Structures are given as C-alpha cells and as structure tokens.
Amino acid sequence: MQFLRTLMWVLVAGLVVAFSFNNWVNVPVRLWGGLIADINLPLLLAIAFALGFLPILLYHMATGWRLRSRLTQTERTLAELRQLHATPAEPPAIPPLPLDPATSIPTTVTAEPDPVAHPTLPLEPAADKRP
C-alpha cells in the first residue's frame, strides 16, 4: 500500500513539472490602482491553489484540535470514573473510646440491651412452668 501511495505522488509531481515546463509564460495580472504584475503561469496557479487551500487547512486543523481536546476531556473523566469504581468504599470511622481521667485507659461502654430494638429478648422473665 505504501508503494502505491508513493507511486501516486511521483505521478502527480511529474504532471506538475510537465505542466510547468510547457506553460512557462508570463501572464499579466491587473491589481488595484492600475498596477499590472507579470507573473509566470505556474507560479500564479500555485498562489491561487494556496489561497484556496489555506482556509480549508485552517478549518481542518481547528476541527482536529477541538476533537482532540474533547477526547482528552472524555478520557480524563473516564479515568476518574474508573478510579471511583475501582477503589473500595472506606469503612465508617469508629469514634475513639472516652478516656478515664484517673488512669488514662479507655473505658468500655456497656449498655443494657434495648428490648424494643431486640424483639427476641423477652420483656418479662419467663415463669417457671414445672409441675
């Protein structure tokens, strides 16, 4: 495939050179204020081609820049989302136990179980049902 591309560019360059040698004549170009410029025809065609090609090239470059910046932003967002889903959620922080001022040892907090919160616990002691 590279060979065909190179062959095509060699043929185009050969056609441009052949056209330039066969049409090497001066062409009068009328400018503003009555000025007349004598320019070779191949040079005039190259200037006309460049003037027509330049706006399209600038538009193409601006579009490519805009798409690259959008792609970069999308990749950055995707990386952030992947990082959020990859890292496990941190467990909730456990508050430290209060210190006993006399001994500076953490005191344990004991509480009676709440019978409402634990319905499996009996509300009243079970009566002895022996005969």
mmCIF file of N, CA and C in Angstrom:
data_model
loop_
_atom_site.group_PDB
_atom_site.id
_atom_site.type_symbol
_atom_site.label_atom_id
_atom_site.label_comp_id
_atom_site.label_asym_id
_atom_site.label_seq_id
_atom_site.Cartn_x
_atom_site.Cartn_y
_atom_site.Cartn_z
ATOM 1 N N MET A 1 0.825 -1.189 0.000
ATOM 2 C CA MET A 1 0.000 0.000 0.000
ATOM 3 C C MET A 1 0.869 1.253 0.000
ATOM 4 N N GLN A 2 1.974 1.206 0.756
ATOM 5 C CA GLN A 2 2.888 2.346 0.788
ATOM 6 C C GLN A 2 3.476 2.589 -0.599
ATOM 7 N N PHE A 3 3.741 1.509 -1.323
ATOM 8 C CA PHE A 3 4.298 1.647 -2.674
ATOM 9 C C PHE A 3 3.315 2.358 -3.600
ATOM 10 N N LEU A 4 2.033 2.031 -3.517
ATOM 11 C CA LEU A 4 1.036 2.682 -4.374
ATOM 12 C C LEU A 4 0.900 4.165 -4.047
ATOM 13 N N ARG A 5 0.959 4.504 -2.758
ATOM 14 C CA ARG A 5 0.879 5.908 -2.374
ATOM 15 C C ARG A 5 2.083 6.687 -2.915
ATOM 16 N N THR A 6 3.261 6.113 -2.782
ATOM 17 C CA THR A 6 4.467 6.765 -3.299
ATOM 18 C C THR A 6 4.396 6.909 -4.815
ATOM 19 N N LEU A 7 3.920 5.872 -5.489
ATOM 20 C CA LEU A 7 3.783 5.930 -6.953
ATOM 21 C C LEU A 7 2.812 7.023 -7.370
ATOM 22 N N MET A 8 1.698 7.176 -6.641
ATOM 23 C CA MET A 8 0.732 8.221 -6.969
ATOM 24 C C MET A 8 1.349 9.616 -6.816
ATOM 25 N N TRP A 9 2.091 9.845 -5.719
ATOM 26 C CA TRP A 9 2.700 11.159 -5.510
ATOM 27 C C TRP A 9 3.782 11.444 -6.550
ATOM 28 N N VAL A 10 4.514 10.433 -6.981
ATOM 29 C CA VAL A 10 5.519 10.621 -8.032
ATOM 30 C C VAL A 10 4.837 10.996 -9.337
ATOM 31 N N LEU A 11 3.721 10.360 -9.663
ATOM 32 C CA LEU A 11 2.989 10.704 -10.893
ATOM 33 C C LEU A 11 2.421 12.128 -10.825
ATOM 34 N N VAL A 12 1.873 12.524 -9.683
ATOM 35 C CA VAL A 12 1.338 13.890 -9.544
ATOM 36 C C VAL A 12 2.470 14.913 -9.672
ATOM 37 N N ALA A 13 3.609 14.651 -9.034
ATOM 38 C CA ALA A 13 4.749 15.574 -9.139
ATOM 39 C C ALA A 13 5.242 15.652 -10.583
ATOM 40 N N GLY A 14 5.268 14.533 -11.298
ATOM 41 C CA GLY A 14 5.681 14.543 -12.709
ATOM 42 C C GLY A 14 4.731 15.349 -13.569
ATOM 43 N N LEU A 15 3.413 15.240 -13.303
ATOM 44 C CA LEU A 15 2.441 16.028 -14.070
ATOM 45 C C LEU A 15 2.596 17.526 -13.797
ATOM 46 N N VAL A 16 2.848 17.884 -12.541
ATOM 47 C CA VAL A 16 3.042 19.310 -12.203
ATOM 48 C C VAL A 16 4.284 19.858 -12.894
ATOM 49 N N VAL A 17 5.369 19.109 -12.890
ATOM 50 C CA VAL A 17 6.607 19.561 -13.551
ATOM 51 C C VAL A 17 6.402 19.671 -15.059
ATOM 52 N N ALA A 18 5.739 18.698 -15.676
ATOM 53 C CA ALA A 18 5.485 18.742 -17.124
ATOM 54 C C ALA A 18 4.593 19.935 -17.475
ATOM 55 N N PHE A 19 3.550 20.194 -16.668
ATOM 56 C CA PHE A 19 2.681 21.341 -16.920
ATOM 57 C C PHE A 19 3.461 22.646 -16.791
ATOM 58 N N SER A 20 4.335 22.744 -15.794
ATOM 59 C CA SER A 20 5.097 23.973 -15.585
ATOM 60 C C SER A 20 6.042 24.250 -16.744
ATOM 61 N N PHE A 21 6.737 23.233 -17.243
ATOM 62 C CA PHE A 21 7.662 23.452 -18.359
ATOM 63 C C PHE A 21 6.925 23.816 -19.643
ATOM 64 N N ASN A 22 5.759 23.232 -19.884
ATOM 65 C CA ASN A 22 5.027 23.503 -21.128
ATOM 66 C C ASN A 22 4.269 24.824 -21.090
ATOM 67 N N ASN A 23 4.034 25.399 -19.920
ATOM 68 C CA ASN A 23 3.262 26.640 -19.810
ATOM 69 C C ASN A 23 4.051 27.745 -19.120
ATOM 70 N N TRP A 24 5.332 27.804 -19.336
ATOM 71 C CA TRP A 24 6.171 28.812 -18.698
ATOM 72 C C TRP A 24 6.072 30.115 -19.478
ATOM 73 N N VAL A 25 4.984 30.803 -19.292
ATOM 74 C CA VAL A 25 4.767 32.087 -19.973
ATOM 75 C C VAL A 25 4.392 33.117 -18.928
ATOM 76 N N ASN A 26 4.671 34.383 -19.251
ATOM 77 C CA ASN A 26 4.283 35.469 -18.356
ATOM 78 C C ASN A 26 2.830 35.839 -18.601
ATOM 79 N N VAL A 27 2.119 36.020 -17.519
ATOM 80 C CA VAL A 27 0.704 36.366 -17.581
ATOM 81 C C VAL A 27 0.535 37.697 -16.872
ATOM 82 N N PRO A 28 -0.089 38.689 -17.539
ATOM 83 C CA PRO A 28 -0.320 39.965 -16.850
ATOM 84 C C PRO A 28 -1.501 39.840 -15.879
ATOM 85 N N VAL A 29 -1.277 40.290 -14.659
ATOM 86 C CA VAL A 29 -2.326 40.277 -13.642
ATOM 87 C C VAL A 29 -2.584 41.722 -13.254
ATOM 88 N N ARG A 30 -3.844 42.149 -13.395
ATOM 89 C CA ARG A 30 -4.203 43.537 -13.078
ATOM 90 C C ARG A 30 -4.543 43.628 -11.595
ATOM 91 N N LEU A 31 -3.826 44.476 -10.908
ATOM 92 C CA LEU A 31 -4.027 44.694 -9.489
ATOM 93 C C LEU A 31 -4.768 46.010 -9.285
ATOM 94 N N TRP A 32 -4.908 46.439 -8.034
ATOM 95 C CA TRP A 32 -5.603 47.670 -7.717
ATOM 96 C C TRP A 32 -4.797 48.890 -8.158
ATOM 97 N N GLY A 33 -5.498 49.951 -8.415
ATOM 98 C CA GLY A 33 -4.865 51.229 -8.758
ATOM 99 C C GLY A 33 -4.151 51.225 -10.107
ATOM 100 N N GLY A 34 -4.547 50.363 -11.010
ATOM 101 C CA GLY A 34 -3.937 50.341 -12.330
ATOM 102 C C GLY A 34 -2.606 49.609 -12.393
ATOM 103 N N LEU A 35 -2.220 48.946 -11.357
ATOM 104 C CA LEU A 35 -0.969 48.181 -11.368
ATOM 105 C C LEU A 35 -1.146 46.889 -12.154
ATOM 106 N N ILE A 36 -0.128 46.548 -12.900
ATOM 107 C CA ILE A 36 -0.127 45.300 -13.659
ATOM 108 C C ILE A 36 1.130 44.532 -13.272
ATOM 109 N N ALA A 37 0.952 43.266 -12.881
ATOM 110 C CA ALA A 37 2.079 42.424 -12.499
ATOM 111 C C ALA A 37 2.209 41.305 -13.521
ATOM 112 N N ASP A 38 3.429 41.068 -13.992
ATOM 113 C CA ASP A 38 3.696 39.946 -14.889
ATOM 114 C C ASP A 38 4.200 38.774 -14.046
ATOM 115 N N ILE A 39 3.429 37.709 -14.022
ATOM 116 C CA ILE A 39 3.749 36.539 -13.208
ATOM 117 C C ILE A 39 3.746 35.313 -14.119
ATOM 118 N N ASN A 40 4.667 34.383 -13.843
ATOM 119 C CA ASN A 40 4.657 33.126 -14.591
ATOM 120 C C ASN A 40 3.378 32.360 -14.273
ATOM 121 N N LEU A 41 2.837 31.684 -15.269
ATOM 122 C CA LEU A 41 1.584 30.964 -15.107
ATOM 123 C C LEU A 41 1.654 29.873 -14.021
ATOM 124 N N PRO A 42 2.711 29.049 -13.962
ATOM 125 C CA PRO A 42 2.753 28.050 -12.885
ATOM 126 C C PRO A 42 2.778 28.685 -11.493
ATOM 127 N N LEU A 43 3.485 29.805 -11.341
ATOM 128 C CA LEU A 43 3.515 30.493 -10.052
ATOM 129 C C LEU A 43 2.141 31.061 -9.716
ATOM 130 N N LEU A 44 1.447 31.610 -10.694
ATOM 131 C CA LEU A 44 0.103 32.139 -10.478
ATOM 132 C C LEU A 44 -0.852 31.022 -10.039
ATOM 133 N N LEU A 45 -0.745 29.860 -10.671
ATOM 134 C CA LEU A 45 -1.608 28.740 -10.283
ATOM 135 C C LEU A 45 -1.267 28.230 -8.881
ATOM 136 N N ALA A 46 0.015 28.221 -8.516
ATOM 137 C CA ALA A 46 0.411 27.790 -7.170
ATOM 138 C C ALA A 46 -0.128 28.753 -6.113
ATOM 139 N N ILE A 47 -0.081 30.063 -6.414
ATOM 140 C CA ILE A 47 -0.620 31.060 -5.478
ATOM 141 C C ILE A 47 -2.132 30.899 -5.341
ATOM 142 N N ALA A 48 -2.825 30.693 -6.473
ATOM 143 C CA ALA A 48 -4.278 30.506 -6.429
ATOM 144 C C ALA A 48 -4.635 29.234 -5.650
ATOM 145 N N PHE A 49 -3.857 28.164 -5.849
ATOM 146 C CA PHE A 49 -4.099 26.924 -5.113
ATOM 147 C C PHE A 49 -3.894 27.135 -3.614
ATOM 148 N N ALA A 50 -2.823 27.837 -3.246
ATOM 149 C CA ALA A 50 -2.538 28.088 -1.836
ATOM 150 C C ALA A 50 -3.631 28.940 -1.200
ATOM 151 N N LEU A 51 -4.130 29.957 -1.911
ATOM 152 C CA LEU A 51 -5.193 30.802 -1.362
ATOM 153 C C LEU A 51 -6.494 30.028 -1.178
ATOM 154 N N GLY A 52 -6.754 29.056 -2.029
ATOM 155 C CA GLY A 52 -7.953 28.246 -1.872
ATOM 156 C C GLY A 52 -7.782 27.149 -0.837
ATOM 157 N N PHE A 53 -6.549 26.662 -0.674
ATOM 158 C CA PHE A 53 -6.296 25.553 0.231
ATOM 159 C C PHE A 53 -6.134 26.003 1.681
ATOM 160 N N LEU A 54 -5.634 27.208 1.892
ATOM 161 C CA LEU A 54 -5.335 27.685 3.243
ATOM 162 C C LEU A 54 -6.561 27.735 4.166
ATOM 163 N N PRO A 55 -7.716 28.283 3.736
ATOM 164 C CA PRO A 55 -8.874 28.290 4.658
ATOM 165 C C PRO A 55 -9.348 26.881 5.024
ATOM 166 N N ILE A 56 -9.324 25.979 4.057
ATOM 167 C CA ILE A 56 -9.746 24.610 4.331
ATOM 168 C C ILE A 56 -8.772 23.941 5.305
ATOM 169 N N LEU A 57 -7.480 24.194 5.137
ATOM 170 C CA LEU A 57 -6.479 23.627 6.037
ATOM 171 C C LEU A 57 -6.661 24.167 7.455
ATOM 172 N N LEU A 58 -6.889 25.472 7.585
ATOM 173 C CA LEU A 58 -7.110 26.058 8.913
ATOM 174 C C LEU A 58 -8.366 25.492 9.575
ATOM 175 N N TYR A 59 -9.435 25.315 8.797
ATOM 176 C CA TYR A 59 -10.664 24.732 9.337
ATOM 177 C C TYR A 59 -10.415 23.293 9.794
ATOM 178 N N HIS A 60 -9.687 22.525 8.996
ATOM 179 C CA HIS A 60 -9.374 21.135 9.343
ATOM 180 C C HIS A 60 -8.536 21.068 10.625
ATOM 181 N N MET A 61 -7.554 21.938 10.768
ATOM 182 C CA MET A 61 -6.709 21.951 11.961
ATOM 183 C C MET A 61 -7.521 22.340 13.198
ATOM 184 N N ALA A 62 -8.418 23.325 13.059
ATOM 185 C CA ALA A 62 -9.247 23.743 14.193
ATOM 186 C C ALA A 62 -10.195 22.621 14.617
ATOM 187 N N THR A 63 -10.772 21.926 13.654
ATOM 188 C CA THR A 63 -11.659 20.813 13.972
ATOM 189 C C THR A 63 -10.886 19.697 14.671
ATOM 190 N N GLY A 64 -9.705 19.384 14.182
ATOM 191 C CA GLY A 64 -8.875 18.356 14.822
ATOM 192 C C GLY A 64 -8.492 18.741 16.237
ATOM 193 N N TRP A 65 -8.152 20.008 16.451
ATOM 194 C CA TRP A 65 -7.799 20.473 17.796
ATOM 195 C C TRP A 65 -8.990 20.348 18.740
ATOM 196 N N ARG A 66 -10.182 20.751 18.253
ATOM 197 C CA ARG A 66 -11.379 20.672 19.084
ATOM 198 C C ARG A 66 -11.708 19.222 19.437
ATOM 199 N N LEU A 67 -11.607 18.322 18.474
ATOM 200 C CA LEU A 67 -11.909 16.915 18.741
ATOM 201 C C LEU A 67 -10.883 16.283 19.674
ATOM 202 N N ARG A 68 -9.597 16.653 19.522
ATOM 203 C CA ARG A 68 -8.579 16.128 20.435
ATOM 204 C C ARG A 68 -8.821 16.606 21.858
ATOM 205 N N SER A 69 -9.215 17.867 22.022
ATOM 206 C CA SER A 69 -9.464 18.368 23.371
ATOM 207 C C SER A 69 -10.698 17.692 23.982
ATOM 208 N N ARG A 70 -11.727 17.445 23.174
ATOM 209 C CA ARG A 70 -12.903 16.734 23.683
ATOM 210 C C ARG A 70 -12.551 15.301 24.065
ATOM 211 N N LEU A 71 -11.717 14.651 23.256
ATOM 212 C CA LEU A 71 -11.294 13.283 23.555
ATOM 213 C C LEU A 71 -10.459 13.239 24.829
ATOM 214 N N THR A 72 -9.571 14.216 25.003
ATOM 215 C CA THR A 72 -8.757 14.272 26.218
ATOM 216 C C THR A 72 -9.640 14.459 27.448
ATOM 217 N N GLN A 73 -10.622 15.342 27.361
ATOM 218 C CA GLN A 73 -11.535 15.569 28.480
ATOM 219 C C GLN A 73 -12.348 14.312 28.786
ATOM 220 N N THR A 74 -12.805 13.624 27.741
ATOM 221 C CA THR A 74 -13.578 12.403 27.943
ATOM 222 C C THR A 74 -12.723 11.306 28.565
ATOM 223 N N GLU A 75 -11.478 11.170 28.118
ATOM 224 C CA GLU A 75 -10.578 10.174 28.694
ATOM 225 C C GLU A 75 -10.276 10.495 30.157
ATOM 226 N N ARG A 76 -10.121 11.769 30.495
ATOM 227 C CA ARG A 76 -9.869 12.164 31.873
ATOM 228 C C ARG A 76 -11.075 11.822 32.755
ATOM 229 N N THR A 77 -12.282 12.104 32.264
ATOM 230 C CA THR A 77 -13.490 11.787 33.015
ATOM 231 C C THR A 77 -13.637 10.283 33.186
ATOM 232 N N LEU A 78 -13.350 9.523 32.136
ATOM 233 C CA LEU A 78 -13.441 8.072 32.214
ATOM 234 C C LEU A 78 -12.439 7.510 33.211
ATOM 235 N N ALA A 79 -11.232 8.058 33.240
ATOM 236 C CA ALA A 79 -10.235 7.597 34.205
ATOM 237 C C ALA A 79 -10.684 7.895 35.638
ATOM 238 N N GLU A 80 -11.284 9.066 35.856
ATOM 239 C CA GLU A 80 -11.791 9.392 37.188
ATOM 240 C C GLU A 80 -12.911 8.448 37.607
ATOM 241 N N LEU A 81 -13.813 8.130 36.673
ATOM 242 C CA LEU A 81 -14.905 7.219 36.995
ATOM 243 C C LEU A 81 -14.387 5.812 37.280
ATOM 244 N N ARG A 82 -13.402 5.369 36.505
ATOM 245 C CA ARG A 82 -12.820 4.053 36.756
ATOM 246 C C ARG A 82 -12.135 4.015 38.116
ATOM 247 N N GLN A 83 -11.483 5.101 38.483
ATOM 248 C CA GLN A 83 -10.812 5.148 39.777
ATOM 249 C C GLN A 83 -11.841 5.124 40.909
ATOM 250 N N LEU A 84 -12.959 5.803 40.724
ATOM 251 C CA LEU A 84 -14.003 5.794 41.750
ATOM 252 C C LEU A 84 -14.569 4.396 41.952
ATOM 253 N N HIS A 85 -14.788 3.683 40.861
ATOM 254 C CA HIS A 85 -15.374 2.346 40.966
ATOM 255 C C HIS A 85 -14.335 1.296 41.365
ATOM 256 N N ALA A 86 -13.058 1.567 41.146
ATOM 257 C CA ALA A 86 -12.030 0.583 41.467
ATOM 258 C C ALA A 86 -11.673 0.595 42.942
ATOM 259 N N THR A 87 -11.692 1.755 43.567
ATOM 260 C CA THR A 87 -11.318 1.831 44.979
ATOM 261 C C THR A 87 -12.520 1.471 45.835
ATOM 262 N N PRO A 88 -12.339 0.573 46.815
ATOM 263 C CA PRO A 88 -13.468 0.222 47.684
ATOM 264 C C PRO A 88 -13.822 1.399 48.587
ATOM 265 N N ALA A 89 -15.062 1.421 48.982
ATOM 266 C CA ALA A 89 -15.515 2.490 49.868
ATOM 267 C C ALA A 89 -14.867 2.308 51.240
ATOM 268 N N GLU A 90 -14.500 3.401 51.854
ATOM 269 C CA GLU A 90 -13.861 3.346 53.161
ATOM 270 C C GLU A 90 -14.902 3.009 54.220
ATOM 271 N N PRO A 91 -14.531 2.173 55.190
ATOM 272 C CA PRO A 91 -15.498 1.869 56.260
ATOM 273 C C PRO A 91 -15.734 3.117 57.106
ATOM 274 N N PRO A 92 -16.886 3.187 57.739
ATOM 275 C CA PRO A 92 -17.154 4.370 58.560
ATOM 276 C C PRO A 92 -16.171 4.443 59.732
ATOM 277 N N ALA A 93 -15.841 5.646 60.095
ATOM 278 C CA ALA A 93 -14.872 5.855 61.173
ATOM 279 C C ALA A 93 -15.496 5.477 62.504
ATOM 280 N N ILE A 94 -14.725 4.785 63.336
ATOM 281 C CA ILE A 94 -15.178 4.394 64.665
ATOM 282 C C ILE A 94 -14.682 5.462 65.640
ATOM 283 N N PRO A 95 -15.592 6.065 66.405
ATOM 284 C CA PRO A 95 -15.140 7.111 67.326
ATOM 285 C C PRO A 95 -14.290 6.492 68.441
ATOM 286 N N PRO A 96 -13.310 7.209 68.913
ATOM 287 C CA PRO A 96 -12.451 6.670 69.978
ATOM 288 C C PRO A 96 -13.224 6.547 71.298
ATOM 289 N N LEU A 97 -12.804 5.601 72.111
ATOM 290 C CA LEU A 97 -13.440 5.414 73.417
ATOM 291 C C LEU A 97 -13.022 6.547 74.356
ATOM 292 N N PRO A 98 -13.908 6.953 75.244
ATOM 293 C CA PRO A 98 -13.535 8.017 76.192
ATOM 294 C C PRO A 98 -12.492 7.506 77.182
ATOM 295 N N LEU A 99 -11.599 8.389 77.559
ATOM 296 C CA LEU A 99 -10.532 8.025 78.496
ATOM 297 C C LEU A 99 -10.983 8.268 79.930
ATOM 298 N N ASP A 100 -10.573 7.346 80.790
ATOM 299 C CA ASP A 100 -10.813 7.520 82.216
ATOM 300 C C ASP A 100 -9.778 8.529 82.713
ATOM 301 N N PRO A 101 -10.188 9.659 83.287
ATOM 302 C CA PRO A 101 -9.213 10.686 83.665
ATOM 303 C C PRO A 101 -8.236 10.215 84.730
ATOM 304 N N ALA A 102 -8.611 9.256 85.535
ATOM 305 C CA ALA A 102 -7.713 8.811 86.608
ATOM 306 C C ALA A 102 -6.603 7.917 86.075
ATOM 307 N N THR A 103 -6.919 7.047 85.136
ATOM 308 C CA THR A 103 -5.927 6.070 84.691
ATOM 309 C C THR A 103 -5.453 6.283 83.260
ATOM 310 N N SER A 104 -6.093 7.131 82.506
ATOM 311 C CA SER A 104 -5.799 7.360 81.086
ATOM 312 C C SER A 104 -5.916 6.083 80.276
ATOM 313 N N ILE A 105 -6.818 5.208 80.721
ATOM 314 C CA ILE A 105 -7.096 3.971 79.998
ATOM 315 C C ILE A 105 -8.492 4.111 79.414
ATOM 316 N N PRO A 106 -8.682 3.668 78.179
ATOM 317 C CA PRO A 106 -10.031 3.776 77.604
ATOM 318 C C PRO A 106 -11.034 2.977 78.414
ATOM 319 N N THR A 107 -12.150 3.594 78.699
ATOM 320 C CA THR A 107 -13.202 2.909 79.429
ATOM 321 C C THR A 107 -14.126 2.229 78.432
ATOM 322 N N THR A 108 -14.612 1.080 78.778
ATOM 323 C CA THR A 108 -15.544 0.385 77.896
ATOM 324 C C THR A 108 -16.944 0.849 78.210
ATOM 325 N N VAL A 109 -17.701 1.016 77.202
ATOM 326 C CA VAL A 109 -19.077 1.464 77.359
ATOM 327 C C VAL A 109 -19.954 0.233 77.302
ATOM 328 N N THR A 110 -20.665 -0.008 78.360
ATOM 329 C CA THR A 110 -21.598 -1.125 78.378
ATOM 330 C C THR A 110 -22.985 -0.557 78.532
ATOM 331 N N ALA A 111 -23.903 -1.134 77.832
ATOM 332 C CA ALA A 111 -25.286 -0.681 77.900
ATOM 333 C C ALA A 111 -26.178 -1.901 77.979
ATOM 334 N N GLU A 112 -27.278 -1.724 78.638
ATOM 335 C CA GLU A 112 -28.257 -2.804 78.711
ATOM 336 C C GLU A 112 -28.913 -2.931 77.345
ATOM 337 N N PRO A 113 -29.185 -4.161 76.890
ATOM 338 C CA PRO A 113 -29.851 -4.294 75.590
ATOM 339 C C PRO A 113 -31.258 -3.729 75.646
ATOM 340 N N ASP A 114 -31.626 -3.083 74.591
ATOM 341 C CA ASP A 114 -32.951 -2.481 74.492
ATOM 342 C C ASP A 114 -33.930 -3.556 74.038
ATOM 343 N N PRO A 115 -34.968 -3.871 74.839
ATOM 344 C CA PRO A 115 -35.886 -4.946 74.438
ATOM 345 C C PRO A 115 -36.715 -4.574 73.219
ATOM 346 N N VAL A 116 -36.920 -3.307 72.975
ATOM 347 C CA VAL A 116 -37.686 -2.901 71.802
ATOM 348 C C VAL A 116 -36.848 -3.099 70.545
ATOM 349 N N ALA A 117 -35.561 -2.794 70.645
ATOM 350 C CA ALA A 117 -34.693 -2.942 69.490
ATOM 351 C C ALA A 117 -34.391 -4.399 69.210
ATOM 352 N N HIS A 118 -34.438 -5.240 70.241
ATOM 353 C CA HIS A 118 -34.168 -6.659 70.081
ATOM 354 C C HIS A 118 -35.430 -7.430 70.461
ATOM 355 N N PRO A 119 -36.313 -7.674 69.546
ATOM 356 C CA PRO A 119 -37.581 -8.334 69.898
ATOM 357 C C PRO A 119 -37.398 -9.785 70.329
ATOM 358 N N THR A 120 -36.240 -10.360 70.117
ATOM 359 C CA THR A 120 -36.035 -11.750 70.542
ATOM 360 C C THR A 120 -35.838 -11.851 72.050
ATOM 361 N N LEU A 121 -35.470 -10.727 72.689
ATOM 362 C CA LEU A 121 -35.308 -10.744 74.141
ATOM 363 C C LEU A 121 -36.685 -10.670 74.788
ATOM 364 N N PRO A 122 -36.921 -11.469 75.830
ATOM 365 C CA PRO A 122 -38.237 -11.406 76.490
ATOM 366 C C PRO A 122 -38.372 -10.106 77.285
ATOM 367 N N LEU A 123 -39.582 -9.588 77.318
ATOM 368 C CA LEU A 123 -39.838 -8.368 78.072
ATOM 369 C C LEU A 123 -39.906 -8.659 79.577
ATOM 370 N N GLU A 124 -40.404 -9.803 79.948
ATOM 371 C CA GLU A 124 -40.500 -10.190 81.358
ATOM 372 C C GLU A 124 -39.799 -11.523 81.525
ATOM 373 N N PRO A 125 -39.290 -11.796 82.713
ATOM 374 C CA PRO A 125 -38.665 -13.103 82.890
ATOM 375 C C PRO A 125 -39.688 -14.220 82.719
ATOM 376 N N ALA A 126 -39.245 -15.259 82.138
ATOM 377 C CA ALA A 126 -40.161 -16.399 81.882
ATOM 378 C C ALA A 126 -40.492 -17.072 83.196
ATOM 379 N N ALA A 127 -41.720 -17.402 83.383
ATOM 380 C CA ALA A 127 -42.172 -18.086 84.594
ATOM 381 C C ALA A 127 -41.775 -19.551 84.508
ATOM 382 N N ASP A 128 -41.418 -20.053 85.635
ATOM 383 C CA ASP A 128 -41.004 -21.460 85.691
ATOM 384 C C ASP A 128 -42.234 -22.323 85.550
ATOM 385 N N LYS A 129 -42.304 -23.168 84.559
ATOM 386 C CA LYS A 129 -43.508 -23.970 84.272
ATOM 387 C C LYS A 129 -43.293 -25.423 84.696
ATOM 388 N N ARG A 130 -42.686 -25.652 85.822
ATOM 389 C CA ARG A 130 -42.511 -27.031 86.299
ATOM 390 C C ARG A 130 -43.750 -27.461 87.071
ATOM 391 N N PRO A 131 -44.154 -28.684 86.944
ATOM 392 C CA PRO A 131 -45.315 -29.171 87.729
ATOM 393 C C PRO A 131 -45.018 -29.461 89.145
#
